[in-house]
Short mmCIF file of C-alpha atoms and ligand atoms in Angstrom, two decimals:
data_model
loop_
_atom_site.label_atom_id
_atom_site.label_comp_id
_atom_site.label_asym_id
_atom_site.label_seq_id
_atom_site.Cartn_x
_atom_site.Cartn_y
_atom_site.Cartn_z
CA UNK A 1 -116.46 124.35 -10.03
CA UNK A 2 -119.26 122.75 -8.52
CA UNK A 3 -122.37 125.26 -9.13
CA UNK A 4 -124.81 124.74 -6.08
CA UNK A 5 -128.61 125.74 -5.82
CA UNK A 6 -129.97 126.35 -2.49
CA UNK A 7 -133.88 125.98 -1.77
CA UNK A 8 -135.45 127.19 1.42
CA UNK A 9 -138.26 129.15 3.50
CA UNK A 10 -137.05 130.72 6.70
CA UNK A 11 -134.40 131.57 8.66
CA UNK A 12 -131.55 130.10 6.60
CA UNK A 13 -128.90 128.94 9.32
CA UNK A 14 -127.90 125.66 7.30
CA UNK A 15 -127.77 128.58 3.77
CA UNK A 16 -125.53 130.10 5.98
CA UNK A 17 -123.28 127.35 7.00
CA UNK A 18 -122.36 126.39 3.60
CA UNK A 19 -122.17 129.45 2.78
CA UNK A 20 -119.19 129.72 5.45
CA UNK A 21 -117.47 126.83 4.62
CA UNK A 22 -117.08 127.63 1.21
CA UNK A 23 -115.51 131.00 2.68
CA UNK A 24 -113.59 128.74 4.37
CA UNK A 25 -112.28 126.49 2.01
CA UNK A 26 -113.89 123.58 4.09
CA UNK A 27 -115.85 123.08 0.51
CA UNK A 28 -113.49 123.08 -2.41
CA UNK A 29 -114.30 124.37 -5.63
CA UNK A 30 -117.90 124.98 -5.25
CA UNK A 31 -120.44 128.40 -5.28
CA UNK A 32 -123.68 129.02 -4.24
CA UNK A 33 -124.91 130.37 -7.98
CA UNK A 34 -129.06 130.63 -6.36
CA UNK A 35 -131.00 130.56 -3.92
CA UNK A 36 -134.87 129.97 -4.31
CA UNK A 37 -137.37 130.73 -1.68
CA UNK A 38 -141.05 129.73 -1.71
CA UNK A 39 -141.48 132.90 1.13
CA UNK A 40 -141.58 136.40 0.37
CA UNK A 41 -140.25 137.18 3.92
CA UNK A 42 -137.49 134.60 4.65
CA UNK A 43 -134.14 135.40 6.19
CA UNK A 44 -132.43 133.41 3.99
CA UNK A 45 -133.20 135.92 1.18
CA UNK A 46 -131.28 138.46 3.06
CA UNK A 47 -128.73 136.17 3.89
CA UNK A 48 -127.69 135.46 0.09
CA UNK A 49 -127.78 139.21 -0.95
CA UNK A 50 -125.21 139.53 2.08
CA UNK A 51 -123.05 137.02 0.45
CA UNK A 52 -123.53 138.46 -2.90
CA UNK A 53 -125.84 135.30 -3.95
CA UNK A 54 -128.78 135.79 -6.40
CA UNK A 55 -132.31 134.89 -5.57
CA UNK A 56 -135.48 134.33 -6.53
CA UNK A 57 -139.04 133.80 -4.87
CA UNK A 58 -140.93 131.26 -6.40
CA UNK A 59 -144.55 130.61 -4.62
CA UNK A 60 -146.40 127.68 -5.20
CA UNK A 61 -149.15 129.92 -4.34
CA UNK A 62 -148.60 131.78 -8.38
CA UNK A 63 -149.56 128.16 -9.60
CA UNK A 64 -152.04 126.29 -10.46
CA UNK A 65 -150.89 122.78 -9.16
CA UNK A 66 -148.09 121.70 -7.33
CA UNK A 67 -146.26 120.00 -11.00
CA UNK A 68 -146.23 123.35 -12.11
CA UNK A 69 -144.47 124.49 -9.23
CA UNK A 70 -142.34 122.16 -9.14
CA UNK A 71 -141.65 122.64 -12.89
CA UNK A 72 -140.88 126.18 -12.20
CA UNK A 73 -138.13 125.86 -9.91
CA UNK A 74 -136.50 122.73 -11.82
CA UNK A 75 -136.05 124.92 -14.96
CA UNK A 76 -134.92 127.99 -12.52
CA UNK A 77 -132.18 125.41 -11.50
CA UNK A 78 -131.76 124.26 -14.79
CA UNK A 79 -131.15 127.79 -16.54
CA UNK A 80 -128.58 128.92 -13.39
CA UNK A 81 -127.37 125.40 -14.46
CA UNK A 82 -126.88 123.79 -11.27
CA UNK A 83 -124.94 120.90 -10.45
CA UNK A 84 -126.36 119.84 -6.64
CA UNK A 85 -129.41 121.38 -4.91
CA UNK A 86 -130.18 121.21 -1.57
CA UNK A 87 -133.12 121.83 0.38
CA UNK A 88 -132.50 124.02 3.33
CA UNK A 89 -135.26 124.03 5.26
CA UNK A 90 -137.54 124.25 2.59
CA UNK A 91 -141.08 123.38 3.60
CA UNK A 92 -142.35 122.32 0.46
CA UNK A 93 -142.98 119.07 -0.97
CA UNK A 94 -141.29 118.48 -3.90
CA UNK A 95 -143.07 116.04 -6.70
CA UNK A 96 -141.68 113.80 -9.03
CA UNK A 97 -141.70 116.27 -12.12
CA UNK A 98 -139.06 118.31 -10.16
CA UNK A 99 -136.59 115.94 -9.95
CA UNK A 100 -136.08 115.14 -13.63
CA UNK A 101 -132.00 115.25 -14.41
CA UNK A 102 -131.66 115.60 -10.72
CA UNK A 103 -131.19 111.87 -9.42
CA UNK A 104 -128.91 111.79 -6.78
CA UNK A 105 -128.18 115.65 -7.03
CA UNK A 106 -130.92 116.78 -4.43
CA UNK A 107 -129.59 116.61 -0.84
CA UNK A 108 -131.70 117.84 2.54
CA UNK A 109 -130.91 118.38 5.94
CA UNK A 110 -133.81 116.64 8.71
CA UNK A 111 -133.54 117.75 12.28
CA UNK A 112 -133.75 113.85 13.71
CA UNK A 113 -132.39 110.47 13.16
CA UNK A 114 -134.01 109.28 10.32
CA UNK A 115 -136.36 107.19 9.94
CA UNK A 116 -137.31 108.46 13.51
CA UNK A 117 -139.46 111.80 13.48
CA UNK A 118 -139.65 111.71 9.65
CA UNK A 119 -141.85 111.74 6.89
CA UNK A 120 -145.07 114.16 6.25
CA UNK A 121 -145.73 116.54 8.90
CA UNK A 122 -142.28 116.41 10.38
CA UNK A 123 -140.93 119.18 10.34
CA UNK A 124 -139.03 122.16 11.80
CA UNK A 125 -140.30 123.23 15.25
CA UNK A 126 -142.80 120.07 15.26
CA UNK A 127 -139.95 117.35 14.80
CA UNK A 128 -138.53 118.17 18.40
CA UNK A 129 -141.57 118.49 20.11
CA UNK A 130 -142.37 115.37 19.07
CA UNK A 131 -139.01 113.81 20.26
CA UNK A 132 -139.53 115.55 23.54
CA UNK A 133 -142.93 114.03 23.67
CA UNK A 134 -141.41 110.71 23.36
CA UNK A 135 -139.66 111.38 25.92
CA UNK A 136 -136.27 110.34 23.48
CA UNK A 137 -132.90 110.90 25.54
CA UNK A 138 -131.06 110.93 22.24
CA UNK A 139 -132.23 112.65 18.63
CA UNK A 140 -129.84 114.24 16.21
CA UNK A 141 -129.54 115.31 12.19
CA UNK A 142 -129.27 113.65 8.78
CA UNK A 143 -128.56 114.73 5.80
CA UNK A 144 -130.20 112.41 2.94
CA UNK A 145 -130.33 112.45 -0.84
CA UNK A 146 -134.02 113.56 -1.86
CA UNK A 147 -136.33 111.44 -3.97
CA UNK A 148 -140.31 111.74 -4.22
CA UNK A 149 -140.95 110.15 -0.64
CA UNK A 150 -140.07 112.47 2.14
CA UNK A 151 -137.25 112.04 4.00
CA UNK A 152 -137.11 108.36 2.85
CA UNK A 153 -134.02 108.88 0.04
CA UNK A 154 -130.81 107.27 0.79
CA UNK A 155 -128.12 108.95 3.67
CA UNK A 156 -125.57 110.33 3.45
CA UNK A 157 -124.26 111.48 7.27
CA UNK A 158 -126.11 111.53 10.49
CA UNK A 159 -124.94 112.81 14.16
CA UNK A 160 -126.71 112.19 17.21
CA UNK A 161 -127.40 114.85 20.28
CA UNK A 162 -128.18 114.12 23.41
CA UNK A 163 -131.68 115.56 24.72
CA UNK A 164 -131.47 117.24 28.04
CA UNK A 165 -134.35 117.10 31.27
CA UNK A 166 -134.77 120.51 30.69
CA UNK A 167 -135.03 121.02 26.79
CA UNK A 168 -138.14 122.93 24.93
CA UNK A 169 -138.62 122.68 21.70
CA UNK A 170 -136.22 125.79 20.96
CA UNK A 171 -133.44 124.62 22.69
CA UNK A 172 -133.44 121.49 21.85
CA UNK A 173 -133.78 123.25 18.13
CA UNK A 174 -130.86 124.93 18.94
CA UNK A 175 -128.43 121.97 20.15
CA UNK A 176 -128.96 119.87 17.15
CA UNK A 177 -128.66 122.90 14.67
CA UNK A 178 -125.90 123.85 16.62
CA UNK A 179 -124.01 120.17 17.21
CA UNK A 180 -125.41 118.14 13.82
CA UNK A 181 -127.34 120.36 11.27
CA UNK A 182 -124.28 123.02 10.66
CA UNK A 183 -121.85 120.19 10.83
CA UNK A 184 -122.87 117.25 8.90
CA UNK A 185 -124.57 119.10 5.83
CA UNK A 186 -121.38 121.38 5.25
CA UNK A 187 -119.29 117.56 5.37
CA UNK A 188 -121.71 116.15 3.03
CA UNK A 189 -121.22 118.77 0.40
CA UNK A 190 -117.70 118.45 0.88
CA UNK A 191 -117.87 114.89 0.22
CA UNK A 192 -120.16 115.51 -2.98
CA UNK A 193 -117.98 117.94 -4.37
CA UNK A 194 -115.35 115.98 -3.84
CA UNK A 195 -116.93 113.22 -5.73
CA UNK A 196 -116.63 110.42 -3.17
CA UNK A 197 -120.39 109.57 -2.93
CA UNK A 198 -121.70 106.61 -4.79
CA UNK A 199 -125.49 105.68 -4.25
CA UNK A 200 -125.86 101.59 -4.70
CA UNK A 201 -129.58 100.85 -3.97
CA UNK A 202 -130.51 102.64 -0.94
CA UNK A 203 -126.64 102.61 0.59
CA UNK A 204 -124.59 105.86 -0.21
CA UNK A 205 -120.59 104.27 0.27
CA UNK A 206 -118.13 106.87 1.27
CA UNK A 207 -115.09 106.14 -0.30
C1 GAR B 301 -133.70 123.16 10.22
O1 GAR B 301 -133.73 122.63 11.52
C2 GAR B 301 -133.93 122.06 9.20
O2 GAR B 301 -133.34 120.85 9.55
C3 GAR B 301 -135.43 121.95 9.26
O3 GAR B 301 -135.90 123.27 9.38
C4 GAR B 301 -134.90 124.08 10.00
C5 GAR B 301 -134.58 125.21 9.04
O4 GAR B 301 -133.68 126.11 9.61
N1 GAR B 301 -135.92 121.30 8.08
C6 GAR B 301 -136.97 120.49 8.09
O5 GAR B 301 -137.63 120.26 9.08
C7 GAR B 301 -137.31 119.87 6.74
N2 GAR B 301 -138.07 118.66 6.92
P1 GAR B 301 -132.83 127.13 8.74
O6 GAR B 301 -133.81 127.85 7.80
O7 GAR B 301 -132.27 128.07 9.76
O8 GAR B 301 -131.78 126.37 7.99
#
């Protein structure tokens, strides 16, 4: 049984599709043991007591530095001992102490093609009104393994969607939640649980 962390800060829609498709059976063998939020308030706190999940807030507001904080949740995952974590819209930055026993364990979901629209100060919301602003006709989702440089760790699956004349920020939030995000993270987990992903340099092979 794969035991699966789950780190995030708002609204939890991409908590909630794995959530489903271990319902579902689309992930095999696998539970969501915890989820972690860095936000009192977020929806994905509601989302796991729904489901039956445990949680925990962990601020990085309560410490002093950011290694503590990032300390703090790596021994939360440790003690619920986890197996894979993945950052579900989590907007925190996570530091090199916090991945410690978790190489090639850490997966995240980005709402463009990296290495378009990535990096520090891409994210959520911001990411599409910055493909809009680009005037992109195509943008999409990927879902990458995590190391210490954001969004810059090795992928694992990305889906394009088409932008439309008409989009806003929202909808064009919407579409690639909607068409990639909820798709292609649910399929990656599938293919981590089912132990088919090997990481050679920067490649992840799919076997
Ligand atoms: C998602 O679009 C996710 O890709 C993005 O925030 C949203 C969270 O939605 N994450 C990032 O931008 C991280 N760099 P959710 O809470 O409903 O899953």
């Amino acid at each position: 049984m794969l035991r699966i962390g789950v780190l995030v800060s708002g609204g939890g829609t991409n908590l909630q599709a794995i959530l489903d498709a271990i319902a579902t059976g689309e992930i095999p063998d696998a539970r969501v043991e915890l989820v972690i939020s860095n936000k009192q308030n977020a929806y994905a706190l509601t989302r796991a007591s729904e489901s039956g999940v445990a949680s925990a807030v962990i601020s990085g507001k309560s410490f002093k530095n950011s290694a503590e904080f990032d300390r703090a949740l790596s021994r939360a995952l440790h003690a619920a001992k986890i197996d894979l974590v993945l950052l579900a819209g989590f907007m925190a930055i996570l530091g090199p102490d916090f991945f410690t026993g978790l190489e090639n364990k850490v997966m995240n979901v980005h709402p463009a093609l990296i290495p378009a629209f990535s990096g520090p100060g891409y994210y959520g919301l911001k990411v599409h009104e910055a493909v809009l602003a680009t005037g992109c006709k195509v943008t999409g989702a990927s879902v990458h393994f995590v190391t210490p440089e954001v969004d810059a760790g090795p992928l694992i699956l990305q889906k394009a969607v088409e932008v439309r004349q008409d989009d806003d920020a929202e909808t064009l939030q919407k579409r690639v939640m909607e068409e990639a995000e909820w798709k292609i993270y649910p399929q990656a987990v599938r293919l981590f649980a089912q132990g088919r992903l090997t990481v050679h340099g920067h490649q992840v092979i799919i076997s």
